[in-house]
CSV table of C-alpha atoms in Angstrom, one decimal:
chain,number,residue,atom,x,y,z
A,134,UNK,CA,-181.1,-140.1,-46.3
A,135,UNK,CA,-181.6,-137.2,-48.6
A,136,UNK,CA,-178.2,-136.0,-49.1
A,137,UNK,CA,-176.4,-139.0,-48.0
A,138,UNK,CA,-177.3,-141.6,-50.9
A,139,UNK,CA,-175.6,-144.9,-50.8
A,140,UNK,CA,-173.9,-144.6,-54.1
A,141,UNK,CA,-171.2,-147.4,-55.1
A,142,UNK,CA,-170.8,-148.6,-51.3
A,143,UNK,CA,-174.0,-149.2,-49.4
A,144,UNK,CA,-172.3,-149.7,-45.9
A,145,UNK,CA,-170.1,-146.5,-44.8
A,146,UNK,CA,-169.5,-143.2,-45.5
A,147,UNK,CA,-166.2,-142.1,-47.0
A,148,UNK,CA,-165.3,-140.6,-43.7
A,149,UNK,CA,-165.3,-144.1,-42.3
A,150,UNK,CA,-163.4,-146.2,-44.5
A,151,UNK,CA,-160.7,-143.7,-44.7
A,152,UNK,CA,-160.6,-144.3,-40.7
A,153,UNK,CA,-160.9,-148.2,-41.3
A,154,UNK,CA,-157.8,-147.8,-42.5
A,155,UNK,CA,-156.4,-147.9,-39.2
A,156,UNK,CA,-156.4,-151.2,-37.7
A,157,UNK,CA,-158.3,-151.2,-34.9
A,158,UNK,CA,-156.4,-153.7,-32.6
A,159,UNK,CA,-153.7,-151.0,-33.4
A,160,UNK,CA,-155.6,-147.9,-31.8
A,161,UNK,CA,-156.7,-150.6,-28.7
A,162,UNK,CA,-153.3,-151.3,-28.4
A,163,UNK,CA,-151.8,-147.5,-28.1
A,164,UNK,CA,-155.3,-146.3,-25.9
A,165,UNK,CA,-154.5,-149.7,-23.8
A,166,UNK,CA,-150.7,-148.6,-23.4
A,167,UNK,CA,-151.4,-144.7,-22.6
A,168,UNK,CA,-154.5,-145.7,-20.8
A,169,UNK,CA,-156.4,-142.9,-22.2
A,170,UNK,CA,-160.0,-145.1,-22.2
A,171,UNK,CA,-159.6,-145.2,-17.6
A,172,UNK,CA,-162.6,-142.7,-16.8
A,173,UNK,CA,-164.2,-142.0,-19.7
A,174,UNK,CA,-168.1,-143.5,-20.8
A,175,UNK,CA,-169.0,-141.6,-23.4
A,176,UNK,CA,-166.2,-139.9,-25.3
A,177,UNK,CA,-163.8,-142.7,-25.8
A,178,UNK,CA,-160.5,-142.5,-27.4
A,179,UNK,CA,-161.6,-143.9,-30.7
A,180,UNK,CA,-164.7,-141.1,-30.5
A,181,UNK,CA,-161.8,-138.2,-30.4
A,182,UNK,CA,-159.9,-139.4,-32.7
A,183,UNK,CA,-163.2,-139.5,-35.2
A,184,UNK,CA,-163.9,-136.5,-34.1
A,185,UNK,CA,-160.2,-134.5,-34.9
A,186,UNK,CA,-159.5,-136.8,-38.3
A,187,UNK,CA,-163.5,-135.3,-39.4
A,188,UNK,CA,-162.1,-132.0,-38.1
A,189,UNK,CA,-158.8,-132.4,-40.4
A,190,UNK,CA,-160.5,-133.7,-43.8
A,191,UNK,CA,-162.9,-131.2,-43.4
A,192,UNK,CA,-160.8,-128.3,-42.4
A,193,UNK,CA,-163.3,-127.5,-39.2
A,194,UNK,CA,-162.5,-124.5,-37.0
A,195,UNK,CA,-164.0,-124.9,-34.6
A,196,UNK,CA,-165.1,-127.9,-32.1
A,197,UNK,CA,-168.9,-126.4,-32.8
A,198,UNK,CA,-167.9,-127.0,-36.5
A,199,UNK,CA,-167.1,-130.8,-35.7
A,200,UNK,CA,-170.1,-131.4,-33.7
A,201,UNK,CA,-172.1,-129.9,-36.1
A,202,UNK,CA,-170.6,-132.0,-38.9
A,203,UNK,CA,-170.8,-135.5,-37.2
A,204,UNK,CA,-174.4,-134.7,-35.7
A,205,UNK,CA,-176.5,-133.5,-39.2
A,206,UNK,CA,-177.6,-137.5,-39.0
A,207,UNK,CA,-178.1,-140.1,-36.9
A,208,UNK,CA,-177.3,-143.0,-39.6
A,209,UNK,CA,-174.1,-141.4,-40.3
A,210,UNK,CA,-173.4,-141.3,-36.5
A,211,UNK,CA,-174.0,-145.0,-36.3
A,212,UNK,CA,-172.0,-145.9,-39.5
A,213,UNK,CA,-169.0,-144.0,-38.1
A,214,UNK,CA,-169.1,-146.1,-35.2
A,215,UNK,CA,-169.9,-143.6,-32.9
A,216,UNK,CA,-172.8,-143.7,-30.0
A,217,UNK,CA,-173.7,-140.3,-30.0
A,218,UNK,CA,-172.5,-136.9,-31.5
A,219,UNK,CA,-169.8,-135.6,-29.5
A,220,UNK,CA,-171.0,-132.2,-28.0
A,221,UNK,CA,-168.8,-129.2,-28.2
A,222,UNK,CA,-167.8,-129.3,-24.0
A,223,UNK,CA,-167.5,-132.9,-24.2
A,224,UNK,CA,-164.6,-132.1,-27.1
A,225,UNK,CA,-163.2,-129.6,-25.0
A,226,UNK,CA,-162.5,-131.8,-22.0
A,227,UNK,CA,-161.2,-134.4,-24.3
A,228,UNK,CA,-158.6,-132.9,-26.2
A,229,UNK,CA,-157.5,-131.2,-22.8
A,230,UNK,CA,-156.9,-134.3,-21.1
A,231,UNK,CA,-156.4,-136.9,-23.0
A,232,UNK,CA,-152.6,-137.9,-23.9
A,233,UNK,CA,-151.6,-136.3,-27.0
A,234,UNK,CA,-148.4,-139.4,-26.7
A,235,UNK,CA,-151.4,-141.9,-27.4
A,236,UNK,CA,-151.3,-140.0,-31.5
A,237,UNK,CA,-147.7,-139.8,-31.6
A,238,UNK,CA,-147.8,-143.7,-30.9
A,239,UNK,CA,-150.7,-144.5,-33.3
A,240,UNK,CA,-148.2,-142.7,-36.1
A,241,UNK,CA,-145.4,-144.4,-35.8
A,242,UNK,CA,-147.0,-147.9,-35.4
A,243,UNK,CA,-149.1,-147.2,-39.2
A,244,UNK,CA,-145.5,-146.0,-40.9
A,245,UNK,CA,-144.2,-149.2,-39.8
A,246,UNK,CA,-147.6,-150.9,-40.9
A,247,UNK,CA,-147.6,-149.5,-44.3
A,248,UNK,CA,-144.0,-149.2,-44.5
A,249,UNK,CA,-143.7,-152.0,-47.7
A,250,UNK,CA,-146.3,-149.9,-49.3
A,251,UNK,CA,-145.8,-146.5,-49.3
A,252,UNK,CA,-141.7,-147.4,-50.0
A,253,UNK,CA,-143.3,-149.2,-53.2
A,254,UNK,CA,-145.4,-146.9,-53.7
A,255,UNK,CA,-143.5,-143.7,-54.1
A,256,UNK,CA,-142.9,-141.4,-56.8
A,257,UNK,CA,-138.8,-139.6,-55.2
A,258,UNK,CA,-136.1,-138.8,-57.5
A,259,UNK,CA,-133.3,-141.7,-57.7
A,260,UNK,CA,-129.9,-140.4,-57.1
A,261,UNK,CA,-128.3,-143.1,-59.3
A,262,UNK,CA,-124.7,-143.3,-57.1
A,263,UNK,CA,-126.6,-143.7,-54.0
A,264,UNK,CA,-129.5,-145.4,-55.5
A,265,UNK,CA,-129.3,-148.0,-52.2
A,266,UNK,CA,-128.6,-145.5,-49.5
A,267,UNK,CA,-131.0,-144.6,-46.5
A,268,UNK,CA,-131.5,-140.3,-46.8
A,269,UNK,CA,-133.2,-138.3,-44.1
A,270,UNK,CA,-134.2,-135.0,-44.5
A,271,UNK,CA,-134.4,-132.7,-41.5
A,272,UNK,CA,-135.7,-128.9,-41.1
A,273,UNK,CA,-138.7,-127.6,-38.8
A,274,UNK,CA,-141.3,-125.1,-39.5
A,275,UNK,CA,-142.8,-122.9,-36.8
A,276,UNK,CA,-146.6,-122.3,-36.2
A,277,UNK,CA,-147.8,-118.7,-34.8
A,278,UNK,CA,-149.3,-118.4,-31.6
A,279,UNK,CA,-151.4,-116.2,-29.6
A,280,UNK,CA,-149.3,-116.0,-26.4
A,281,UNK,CA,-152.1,-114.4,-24.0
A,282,UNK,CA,-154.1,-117.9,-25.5
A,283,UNK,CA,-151.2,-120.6,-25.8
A,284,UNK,CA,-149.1,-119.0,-22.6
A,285,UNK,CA,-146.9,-122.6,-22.3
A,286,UNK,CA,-145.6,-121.9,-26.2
A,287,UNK,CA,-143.3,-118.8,-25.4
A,288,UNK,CA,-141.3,-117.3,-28.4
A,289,UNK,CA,-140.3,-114.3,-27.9
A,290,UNK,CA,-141.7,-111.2,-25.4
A,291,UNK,CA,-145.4,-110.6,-26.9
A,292,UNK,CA,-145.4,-114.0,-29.4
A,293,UNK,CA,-146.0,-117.2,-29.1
A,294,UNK,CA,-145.5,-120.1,-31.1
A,295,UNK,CA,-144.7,-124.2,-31.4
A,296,UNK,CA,-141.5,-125.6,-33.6
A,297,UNK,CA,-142.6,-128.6,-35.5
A,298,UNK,CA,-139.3,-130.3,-35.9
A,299,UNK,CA,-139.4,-132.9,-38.4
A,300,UNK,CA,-137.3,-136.2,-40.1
A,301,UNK,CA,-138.6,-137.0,-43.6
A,302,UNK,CA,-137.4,-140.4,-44.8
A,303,UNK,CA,-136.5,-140.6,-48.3
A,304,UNK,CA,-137.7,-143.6,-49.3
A,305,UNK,CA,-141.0,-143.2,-47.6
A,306,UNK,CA,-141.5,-139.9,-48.5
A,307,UNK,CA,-143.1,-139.0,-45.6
A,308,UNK,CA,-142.1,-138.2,-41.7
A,309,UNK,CA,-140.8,-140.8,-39.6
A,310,UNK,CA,-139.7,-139.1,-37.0
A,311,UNK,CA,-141.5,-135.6,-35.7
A,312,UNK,CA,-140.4,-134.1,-32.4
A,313,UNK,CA,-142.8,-130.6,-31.5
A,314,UNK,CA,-141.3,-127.7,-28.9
A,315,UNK,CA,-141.5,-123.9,-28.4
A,316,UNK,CA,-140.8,-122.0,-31.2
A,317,UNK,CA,-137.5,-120.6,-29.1
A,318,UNK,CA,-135.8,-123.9,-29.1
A,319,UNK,CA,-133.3,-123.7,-32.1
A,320,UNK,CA,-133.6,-126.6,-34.7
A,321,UNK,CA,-130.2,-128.3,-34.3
A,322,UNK,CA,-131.3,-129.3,-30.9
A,323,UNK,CA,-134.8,-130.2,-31.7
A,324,UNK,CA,-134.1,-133.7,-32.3
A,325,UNK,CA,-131.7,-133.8,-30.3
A,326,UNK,CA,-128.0,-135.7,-31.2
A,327,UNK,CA,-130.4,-137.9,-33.2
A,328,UNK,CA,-127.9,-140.5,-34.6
A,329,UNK,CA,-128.8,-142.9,-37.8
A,330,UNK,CA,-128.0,-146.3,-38.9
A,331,UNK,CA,-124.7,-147.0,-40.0
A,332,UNK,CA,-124.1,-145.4,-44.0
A,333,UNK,CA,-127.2,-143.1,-43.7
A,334,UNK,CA,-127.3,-139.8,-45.4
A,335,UNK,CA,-128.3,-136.6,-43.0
A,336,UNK,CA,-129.5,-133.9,-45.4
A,337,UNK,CA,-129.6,-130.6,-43.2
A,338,UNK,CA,-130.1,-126.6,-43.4
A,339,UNK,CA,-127.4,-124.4,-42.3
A,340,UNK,CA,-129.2,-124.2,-39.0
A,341,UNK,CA,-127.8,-127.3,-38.1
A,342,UNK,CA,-123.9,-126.7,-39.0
A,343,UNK,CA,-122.5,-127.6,-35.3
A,344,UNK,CA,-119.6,-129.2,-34.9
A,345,UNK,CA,-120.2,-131.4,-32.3
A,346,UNK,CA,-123.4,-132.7,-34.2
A,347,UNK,CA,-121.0,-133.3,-37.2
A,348,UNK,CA,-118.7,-135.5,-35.2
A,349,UNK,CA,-121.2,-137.7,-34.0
A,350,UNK,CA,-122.6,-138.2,-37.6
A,351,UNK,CA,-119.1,-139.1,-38.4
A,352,UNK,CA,-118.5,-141.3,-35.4
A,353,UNK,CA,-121.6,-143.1,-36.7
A,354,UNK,CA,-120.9,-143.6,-40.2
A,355,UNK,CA,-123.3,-141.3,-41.1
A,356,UNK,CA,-122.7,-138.6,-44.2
A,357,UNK,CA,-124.1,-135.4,-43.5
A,358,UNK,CA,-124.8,-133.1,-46.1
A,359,UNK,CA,-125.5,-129.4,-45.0
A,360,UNK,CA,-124.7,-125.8,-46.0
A,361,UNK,CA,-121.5,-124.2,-44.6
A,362,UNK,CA,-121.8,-120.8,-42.4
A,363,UNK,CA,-120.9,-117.5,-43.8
A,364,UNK,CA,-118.1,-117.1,-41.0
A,365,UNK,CA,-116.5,-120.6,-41.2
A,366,UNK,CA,-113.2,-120.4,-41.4
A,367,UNK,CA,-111.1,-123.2,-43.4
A,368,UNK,CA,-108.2,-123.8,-45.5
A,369,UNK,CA,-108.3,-125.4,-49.1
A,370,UNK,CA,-106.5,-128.5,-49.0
A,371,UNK,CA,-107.1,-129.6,-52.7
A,372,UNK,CA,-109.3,-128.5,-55.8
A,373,UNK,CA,-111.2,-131.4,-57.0
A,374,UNK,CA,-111.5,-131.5,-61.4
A,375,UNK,CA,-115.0,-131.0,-62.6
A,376,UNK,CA,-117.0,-132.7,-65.9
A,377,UNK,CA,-115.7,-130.0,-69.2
A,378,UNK,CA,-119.5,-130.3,-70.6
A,379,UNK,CA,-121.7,-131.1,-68.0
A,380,UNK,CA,-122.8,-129.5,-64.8
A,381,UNK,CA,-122.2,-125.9,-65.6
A,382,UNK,CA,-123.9,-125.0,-62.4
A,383,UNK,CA,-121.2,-126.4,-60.0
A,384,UNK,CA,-118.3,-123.8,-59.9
A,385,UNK,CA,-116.2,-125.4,-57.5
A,386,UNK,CA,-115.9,-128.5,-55.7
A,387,UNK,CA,-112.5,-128.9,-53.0
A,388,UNK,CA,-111.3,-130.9,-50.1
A,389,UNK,CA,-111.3,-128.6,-47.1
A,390,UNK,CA,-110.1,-128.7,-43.0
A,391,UNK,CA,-112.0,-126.1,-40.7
A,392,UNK,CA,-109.8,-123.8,-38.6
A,393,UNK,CA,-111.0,-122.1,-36.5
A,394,UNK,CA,-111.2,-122.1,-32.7
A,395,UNK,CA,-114.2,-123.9,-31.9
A,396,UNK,CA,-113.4,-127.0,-34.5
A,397,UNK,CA,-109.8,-126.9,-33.1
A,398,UNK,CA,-111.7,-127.1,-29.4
A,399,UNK,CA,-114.2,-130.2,-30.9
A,400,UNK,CA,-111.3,-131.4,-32.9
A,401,UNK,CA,-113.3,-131.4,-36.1
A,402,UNK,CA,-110.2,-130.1,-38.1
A,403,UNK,CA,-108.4,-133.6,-37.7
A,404,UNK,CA,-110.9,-134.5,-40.2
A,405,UNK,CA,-111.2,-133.8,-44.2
A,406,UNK,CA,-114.3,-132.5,-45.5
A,407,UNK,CA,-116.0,-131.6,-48.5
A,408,UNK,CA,-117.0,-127.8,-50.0
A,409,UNK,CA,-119.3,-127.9,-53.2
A,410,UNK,CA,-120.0,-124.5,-54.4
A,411,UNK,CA,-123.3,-124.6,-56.6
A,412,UNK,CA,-124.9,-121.6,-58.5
A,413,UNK,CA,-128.8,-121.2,-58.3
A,414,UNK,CA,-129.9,-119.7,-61.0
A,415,UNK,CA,-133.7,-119.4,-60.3
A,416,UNK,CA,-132.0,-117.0,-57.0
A,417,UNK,CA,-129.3,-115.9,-58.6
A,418,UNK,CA,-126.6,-116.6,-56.0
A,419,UNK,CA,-124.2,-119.3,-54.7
A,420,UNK,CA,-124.3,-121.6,-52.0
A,421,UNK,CA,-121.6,-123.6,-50.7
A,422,UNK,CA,-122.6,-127.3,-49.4
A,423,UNK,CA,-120.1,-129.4,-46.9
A,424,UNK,CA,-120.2,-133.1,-46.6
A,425,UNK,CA,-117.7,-135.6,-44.8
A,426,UNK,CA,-118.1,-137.7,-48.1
A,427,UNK,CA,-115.1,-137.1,-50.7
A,428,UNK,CA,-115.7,-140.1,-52.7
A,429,UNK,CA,-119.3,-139.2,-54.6
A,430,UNK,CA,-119.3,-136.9,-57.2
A,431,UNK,CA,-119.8,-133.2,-57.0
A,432,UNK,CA,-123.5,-133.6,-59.0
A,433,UNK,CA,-124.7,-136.3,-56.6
A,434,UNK,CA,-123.8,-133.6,-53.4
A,435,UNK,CA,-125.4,-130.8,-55.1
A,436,UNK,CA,-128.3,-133.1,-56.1
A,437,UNK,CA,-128.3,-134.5,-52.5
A,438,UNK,CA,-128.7,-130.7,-51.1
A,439,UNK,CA,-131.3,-130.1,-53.9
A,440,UNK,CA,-133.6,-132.7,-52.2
A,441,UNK,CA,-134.1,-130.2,-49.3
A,442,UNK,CA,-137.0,-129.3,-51.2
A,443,UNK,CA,-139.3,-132.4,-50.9
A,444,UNK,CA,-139.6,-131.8,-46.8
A,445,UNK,CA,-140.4,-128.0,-47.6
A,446,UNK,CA,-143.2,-129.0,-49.8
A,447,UNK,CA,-144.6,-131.2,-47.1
A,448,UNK,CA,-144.7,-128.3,-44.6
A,449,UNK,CA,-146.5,-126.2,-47.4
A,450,UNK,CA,-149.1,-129.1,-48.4
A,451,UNK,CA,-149.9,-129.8,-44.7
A,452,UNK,CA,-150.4,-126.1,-44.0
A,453,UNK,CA,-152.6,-125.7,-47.0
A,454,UNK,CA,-154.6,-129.0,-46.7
A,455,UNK,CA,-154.9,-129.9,-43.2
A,456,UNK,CA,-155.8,-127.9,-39.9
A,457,UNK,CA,-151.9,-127.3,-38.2
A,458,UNK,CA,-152.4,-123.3,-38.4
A,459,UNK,CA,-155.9,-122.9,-36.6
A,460,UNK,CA,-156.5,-125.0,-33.4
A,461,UNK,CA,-159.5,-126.4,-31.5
A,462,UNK,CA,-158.0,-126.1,-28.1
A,463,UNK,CA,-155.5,-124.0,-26.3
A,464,UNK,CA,-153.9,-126.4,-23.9
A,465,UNK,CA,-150.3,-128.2,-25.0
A,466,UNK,CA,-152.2,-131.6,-25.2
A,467,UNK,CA,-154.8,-130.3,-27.2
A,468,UNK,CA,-152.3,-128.7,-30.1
A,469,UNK,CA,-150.3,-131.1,-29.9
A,470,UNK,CA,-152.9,-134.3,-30.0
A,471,UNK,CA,-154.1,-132.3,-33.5
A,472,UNK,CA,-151.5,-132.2,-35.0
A,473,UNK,CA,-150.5,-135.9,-34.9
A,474,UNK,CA,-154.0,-136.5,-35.7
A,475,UNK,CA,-153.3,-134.1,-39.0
A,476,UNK,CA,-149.7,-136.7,-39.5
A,477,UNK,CA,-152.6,-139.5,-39.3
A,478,UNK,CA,-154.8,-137.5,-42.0
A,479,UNK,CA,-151.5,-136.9,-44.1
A,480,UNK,CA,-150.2,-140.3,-44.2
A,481,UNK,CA,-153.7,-142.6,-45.0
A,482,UNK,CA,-154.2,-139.5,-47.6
A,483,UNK,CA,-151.1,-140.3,-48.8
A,484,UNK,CA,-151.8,-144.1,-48.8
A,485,UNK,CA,-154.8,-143.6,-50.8
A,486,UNK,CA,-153.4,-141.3,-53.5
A,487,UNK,CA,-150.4,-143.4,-54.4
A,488,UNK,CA,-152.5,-147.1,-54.0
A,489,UNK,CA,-155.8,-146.1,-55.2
A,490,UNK,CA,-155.8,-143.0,-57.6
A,491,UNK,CA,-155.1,-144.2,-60.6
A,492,UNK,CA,-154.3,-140.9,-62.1
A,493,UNK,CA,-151.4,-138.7,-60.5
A,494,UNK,CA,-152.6,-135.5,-59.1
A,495,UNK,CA,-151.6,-132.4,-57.0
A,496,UNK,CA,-152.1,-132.8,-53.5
A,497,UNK,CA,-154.1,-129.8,-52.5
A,498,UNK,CA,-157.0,-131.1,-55.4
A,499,UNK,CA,-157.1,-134.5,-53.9
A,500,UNK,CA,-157.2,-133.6,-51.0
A,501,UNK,CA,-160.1,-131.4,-52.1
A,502,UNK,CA,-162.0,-134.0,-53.8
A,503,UNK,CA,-161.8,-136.1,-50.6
A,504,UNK,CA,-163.3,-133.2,-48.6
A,505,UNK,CA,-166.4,-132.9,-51.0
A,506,UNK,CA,-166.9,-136.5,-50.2
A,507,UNK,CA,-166.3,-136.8,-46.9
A,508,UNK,CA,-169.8,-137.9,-45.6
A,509,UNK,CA,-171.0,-138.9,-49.0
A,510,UNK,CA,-171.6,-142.8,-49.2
A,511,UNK,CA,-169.1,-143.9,-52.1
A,512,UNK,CA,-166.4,-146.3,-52.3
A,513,UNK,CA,-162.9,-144.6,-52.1
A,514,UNK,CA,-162.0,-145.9,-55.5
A,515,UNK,CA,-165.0,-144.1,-57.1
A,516,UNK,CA,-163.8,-141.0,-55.5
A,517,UNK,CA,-160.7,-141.1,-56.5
A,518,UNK,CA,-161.4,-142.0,-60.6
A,519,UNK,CA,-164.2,-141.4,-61.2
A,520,UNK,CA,-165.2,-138.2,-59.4
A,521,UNK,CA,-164.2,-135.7,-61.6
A,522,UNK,CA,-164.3,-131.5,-63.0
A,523,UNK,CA,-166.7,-130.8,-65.5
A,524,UNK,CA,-170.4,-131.1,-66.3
A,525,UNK,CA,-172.1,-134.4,-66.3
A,526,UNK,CA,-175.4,-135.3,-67.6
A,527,UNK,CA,-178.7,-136.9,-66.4
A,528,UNK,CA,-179.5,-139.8,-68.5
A,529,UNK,CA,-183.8,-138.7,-66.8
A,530,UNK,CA,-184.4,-135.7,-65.1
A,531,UNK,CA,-187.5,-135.5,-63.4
A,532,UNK,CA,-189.4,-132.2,-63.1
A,533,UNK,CA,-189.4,-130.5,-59.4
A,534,UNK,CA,-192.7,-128.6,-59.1
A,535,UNK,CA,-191.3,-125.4,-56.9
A,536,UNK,CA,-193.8,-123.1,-54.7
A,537,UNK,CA,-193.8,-119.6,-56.6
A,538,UNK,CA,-195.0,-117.9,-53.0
A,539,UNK,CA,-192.7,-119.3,-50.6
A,540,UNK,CA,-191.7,-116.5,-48.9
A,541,UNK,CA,-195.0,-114.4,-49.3
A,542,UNK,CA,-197.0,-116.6,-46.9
């Protein structure tokens, strides 16, 4: 095997038991639903998605990269489960046809099959006052197009680009709910009047201050949490006491009604809301956060809007880790079937660094252990602990006898 030495697991690749970790019956059950298998001999659905995960973990560029990858042996072919290398054109064909919905599915059916775990499993900041509250998180982050390349992802006149529009669940800590259009359509309706169970906390940008999405998280008995616009106007009902010692940072904290013409036309001013005005220090400026909840505590909003920051570090981790910035085909399936595929890749990551890794880590050098290892056969739990920085020693080194003329024959 030469490079590919059976150390600590003599049966697969590292490649392949990271993609054992999705059940089987469950990827038969989402090709047999989409029908994505009806044609196709060689390059099967479980074939492409072997294919895009190795392109992901190994942060390929290009389909020739993937090919090249998968095909540098024939035992690690087999032990992937795989037939045959996937050529390059066969790829191509593949990613263009094939439903991208068949990913999407696979997705959500592995969050609600390690659901237990990864909730168990996490490592969020508790919010003591609202310790047994659902929270969602929602903001989207645009990808750059070529538009004379990706012509169906129109932006603006000479740019292209896609919207990944995305629902981070708290308690998860990881999407459950990801919705991608053009990079024109503006975020509050990218989910659309998404509307959450019953006591759920909406944490939002200012992009989504609408009023008529407001009243429908109220009408559900959902909070929302959200910065206020610039031009809002409102009138101070009541000035709410804050702590003497404790939270300098939040200057003001009132019981407000909006005023102005289009809440008077949505009838939003018949309700009481909630302005928290909280310094930043590390920017140096104020921001002022409106809730329907007037019962919590000024601290647990501000610490509610502070949490905005979790879903922002996921859009930087994915970018950096995992291929959502450079893609192996042009067509709207193809984008979009990679970058479920690179949600896949994220969450078993994820699964593996909080079960398994025994040691807590950044995500960018796990993830870059994992790529090192990728087609190197040892056990995921070896990887994880005992692959590791520094020099190691060989216990006996044996002599390699190197030709001094190689190059002057």
């Amino acid at each position: 095997m030469g490079l590919f030495r059976r150390i600590k697991n003599n049966k697969k690749p590292l490649l392949r038991q990271i993609i054992d970790l999705v059940p089987r019956w469950m990827l038969d059950s989402c090709t047999k639903q989409f029908k994505t298998d009806k044609g196709c001999s060689k390059y099967r659905t479980y074939d492409q998605f072997v294919a895009l995960t190795f392109g992901q973990l190994n942060k390929c560029y290009t389909l020739s990269d993937i090919s090249t990858g998968i095909g540098v042996c024939e035992t690690l072919i087999s032990d992937l489960g795989l037939s045959q290398s996937p050529a390059r054109s066969t790829m191509s064909d593949g990613n263009k046809k094939r439903n991208w919905k068949v990913y999407e599915s696979l997705y959500n059916k592995l969050l609600k099959h390690y659901e237990r775990v990864l909730k168990s499993e996490n490592q969020r900041h508790i919010i003591e006052e609202i310790k047994d509250h659902s929270i969602k998180l929602i903001d989207s982050t645009v990808i750059s197009l070529c538009l004379s390349m990706f012509d169906w992802a129109k932006f603006r006149t000479a740019k292209g680009g896609l919207k990944i529009h995305t629902c981070w669940d708290d308690a998860l800590q990881i999407p459950d709910l990801v919705n991608i259009t053009e990079a024109k359509t503006h975020d509050r309706y990218g989910l659309g009047q998404t509307i959450f169970a019953k006591n759920t906390i909406i944490v939002e940008d200012r992009a989504y201050f609408d009023f008529a999405l407001m009243l429908n998280r109220i009408f559900a008995e959902n909070t929302f949490v959200t910065r206020i616009k610039i031009n809002t106007q409102y009138r101070s009902i009541e000035e709410l006491e804050l702590p003497i010692d404790t939270d300098q940072d939040i200057l003001k904290d009132e019981i407000i009604v909006l005023t102005g013409v289009k809440a008077i036309e949505t009838k939003i001013n018949e309700h009481k809301l909630r302005l928290v005005s909280v310094y930043k220090e590390d920017e140096n400026k104020v921001i002022h956060i409106i809730t329907n909840n007037l019962d919590w505590t000024a601290r647990t909003i501000a610490d509610l809007y502070k949490k905005r920051w979790d879903i922002e570090l996921f859009f930087k981790a994915i970018k950096q880790n995992l291929q959502i910035k450079t893609f192996v085909g042009t067509s709207e399936n193809a984008v979009k079937s990679q970058i479920y595929v690179a949600l896949i890749s994220y969450l078993l990551l994820e699964l593996i660094n909080r079960t398994i890794a025994k040691k807590i880590k950044s995500f960018s050098n796990f993830v870059e252990k994992i790529r090192i290892c990728l087609v190197f056969y040892l056990s995921i739990e070896y990887v994880c602990n005992q692959v590791s920085q520094g020099a190691k020693k060989v216990n006996k080194q044996t002599k390699i006898a190197f030709e001094t003329d190689l190059f002057s024959q």
